[in-house]
Tab-separated table of C-alpha atoms in Angstrom:
chain	number	residue	atom	x	y	z
A	238	UNK	CA	-25.161	-110.465	27.575
A	239	UNK	CA	-26.167	-111.767	24.196
A	240	UNK	CA	-24.019	-111.964	21.122
A	241	UNK	CA	-25.077	-112.485	17.547
A	242	UNK	CA	-22.094	-113.337	15.395
A	243	UNK	CA	-22.377	-113.399	11.629
A	244	UNK	CA	-20.090	-115.287	9.319
A	245	UNK	CA	-19.907	-116.294	5.686
A	246	UNK	CA	-19.678	-112.941	3.993
A	247	UNK	CA	-17.155	-112.205	1.318
A	248	UNK	CA	-16.576	-111.376	-2.306
A	249	UNK	CA	-18.369	-113.282	-5.024
A	250	UNK	CA	-18.990	-112.891	-8.734
A	251	UNK	CA	-22.447	-112.099	-10.021
A	252	UNK	CA	-24.451	-115.275	-10.340
A	253	UNK	CA	-22.605	-116.933	-7.504
A	254	UNK	CA	-23.756	-118.011	-4.077
A	255	UNK	CA	-22.946	-117.382	-0.451
A	256	UNK	CA	-24.306	-118.794	2.762
A	257	UNK	CA	-24.405	-116.555	5.796
A	258	UNK	CA	-24.641	-117.840	9.338
A	259	UNK	CA	-25.573	-116.088	12.549
A	260	UNK	CA	-25.116	-117.816	15.865
A	261	UNK	CA	-26.647	-116.458	19.028
A	262	UNK	CA	-24.998	-117.038	22.368
A	263	UNK	CA	-25.327	-115.861	25.942
A	264	UNK	CA	-28.420	-115.494	28.079
A	265	UNK	CA	-31.002	-116.634	25.574
A	266	UNK	CA	-34.099	-118.308	26.951
A	267	UNK	CA	-36.195	-118.127	23.835
A	268	UNK	CA	-36.180	-116.458	20.453
A	269	UNK	CA	-39.299	-114.959	18.972
A	270	UNK	CA	-37.794	-114.485	15.546
A	271	UNK	CA	-34.523	-114.111	13.728
A	272	UNK	CA	-33.960	-112.116	10.623
A	273	UNK	CA	-31.477	-110.714	8.171
A	274	UNK	CA	-31.255	-107.076	7.215
A	275	UNK	CA	-28.873	-105.376	4.870
A	276	UNK	CA	-27.594	-101.896	4.312
A	277	UNK	CA	-25.926	-100.799	1.115
A	278	UNK	CA	-23.466	-97.913	1.141
A	279	UNK	CA	-25.445	-94.740	1.676
A	280	UNK	CA	-28.700	-96.674	1.804
A	281	UNK	CA	-31.341	-97.552	4.338
A	282	UNK	CA	-31.298	-100.716	6.364
A	283	UNK	CA	-33.858	-103.033	4.817
A	284	UNK	CA	-35.364	-106.354	5.732
A	285	UNK	CA	-34.045	-109.257	3.694
A	286	UNK	CA	-35.743	-112.203	5.367
A	287	UNK	CA	-37.308	-113.183	8.664
A	288	UNK	CA	-38.158	-116.506	10.230
A	289	UNK	CA	-40.637	-116.729	13.088
A	290	UNK	CA	-40.514	-119.140	15.998
A	291	UNK	CA	-43.164	-121.311	14.361
A	292	UNK	CA	-41.089	-121.495	11.197
A	293	UNK	CA	-42.936	-119.135	8.890
A	294	UNK	CA	-40.796	-116.946	6.666
A	295	UNK	CA	-41.028	-113.669	4.818
A	296	UNK	CA	-38.711	-112.140	2.252
A	297	UNK	CA	-38.016	-108.788	0.796
A	298	UNK	CA	-39.304	-108.426	-2.722
A	299	UNK	CA	-35.866	-108.008	-4.248
A	300	UNK	CA	-34.594	-111.338	-2.914
A	301	UNK	CA	-37.671	-113.536	-3.182
A	302	UNK	CA	-36.861	-116.648	-5.156
A	303	UNK	CA	-33.115	-116.224	-4.753
A	304	UNK	CA	-32.529	-116.196	-0.996
A	305	UNK	CA	-33.646	-118.714	1.593
A	306	UNK	CA	-33.675	-118.232	5.340
A	307	UNK	CA	-33.482	-121.232	7.633
A	308	UNK	CA	-32.688	-121.981	11.238
A	309	UNK	CA	-31.312	-124.445	13.709
A	310	UNK	CA	-33.310	-123.563	16.793
A	311	UNK	CA	-31.327	-125.818	19.098
A	312	UNK	CA	-28.205	-123.850	18.222
A	313	UNK	CA	-29.849	-120.419	18.145
A	314	UNK	CA	-28.542	-120.108	14.634
A	315	UNK	CA	-30.068	-118.638	11.515
A	316	UNK	CA	-28.777	-119.024	7.974
A	317	UNK	CA	-29.235	-117.128	4.770
A	318	UNK	CA	-28.579	-119.007	1.553
A	319	UNK	CA	-28.018	-116.470	-1.196
A	320	UNK	CA	-28.125	-117.682	-4.778
A	321	UNK	CA	-27.983	-115.891	-8.114
A	322	UNK	CA	-26.285	-112.955	-6.483
A	323	UNK	CA	-26.369	-109.590	-8.189
A	324	UNK	CA	-24.163	-106.533	-7.746
A	325	UNK	CA	-27.114	-104.754	-6.164
A	326	UNK	CA	-27.010	-107.313	-3.356
A	327	UNK	CA	-23.768	-105.738	-2.193
A	328	UNK	CA	-24.290	-104.567	1.369
A	329	UNK	CA	-23.472	-105.181	4.964
A	330	UNK	CA	-25.744	-107.953	6.146
A	331	UNK	CA	-26.925	-107.803	9.748
A	332	UNK	CA	-28.392	-110.554	11.840
A	333	UNK	CA	-31.218	-109.581	14.169
A	334	UNK	CA	-33.043	-111.453	16.886
A	335	UNK	CA	-35.971	-110.742	19.157
A	336	UNK	CA	-35.366	-112.746	22.299
A	337	UNK	CA	-36.172	-113.202	25.964
A	338	UNK	CA	-33.774	-113.910	28.809
A	339	UNK	CA	-36.244	-115.919	30.891
A	340	UNK	CA	-39.814	-117.139	30.889
A	341	UNK	CA	-42.294	-114.300	31.137
A	342	UNK	CA	-39.733	-111.592	30.522
A	343	UNK	CA	-40.044	-108.868	27.965
A	344	UNK	CA	-38.701	-109.241	24.474
A	345	UNK	CA	-35.408	-107.622	23.560
A	346	UNK	CA	-33.993	-106.680	20.218
A	347	UNK	CA	-30.389	-107.613	19.423
A	348	UNK	CA	-28.224	-106.918	16.423
A	349	UNK	CA	-25.105	-108.553	15.138
A	350	UNK	CA	-22.113	-106.554	14.002
A	351	UNK	CA	-22.712	-107.287	10.350
A	352	UNK	CA	-20.811	-109.068	7.635
A	353	UNK	CA	-19.844	-107.592	4.294
A	354	UNK	CA	-21.159	-109.142	1.106
A	355	UNK	CA	-19.703	-107.815	-2.118
A	356	UNK	CA	-20.927	-108.991	-5.502
A	357	UNK	CA	-18.818	-108.026	-8.477
A	358	UNK	CA	-20.066	-107.796	-12.035
C-alpha cells in the first residue's frame, strides 16, 4: 500500500505563514506529480498547486504569489509554503499523488487524509 501523510496544519492569524508537508511511503516506484488540494466547509475540492516530475508548477489563481509548492523527490515529499494567509484560505488541505508501483505499470491516484488549516481574522 501507499500512504500520503500530511503535516503542518494548524491555526494561524491572518497574514501569517504555515508550511505543509506530505510524505509518501510504501510501494512507490515513481511519481508523476504531486499536488495540494483544499476543501473549505461546504465547498468543492479545488486545486491549490501541482508540481510535475520535471519540476514545473501550477497554482490556483487565488493563491498565486502567496503559496509555493516544492518537493524533495528522493524522499517522496512535497511541501506547500503558505504566506500572507487569509481567512478564506481556511480549509482542509489534501495531498495528492499520481504514482506507479513498478516500471511500466499504470498510474494510480492516491490521496492523503488531509490536514486542517484555519486562518483567523
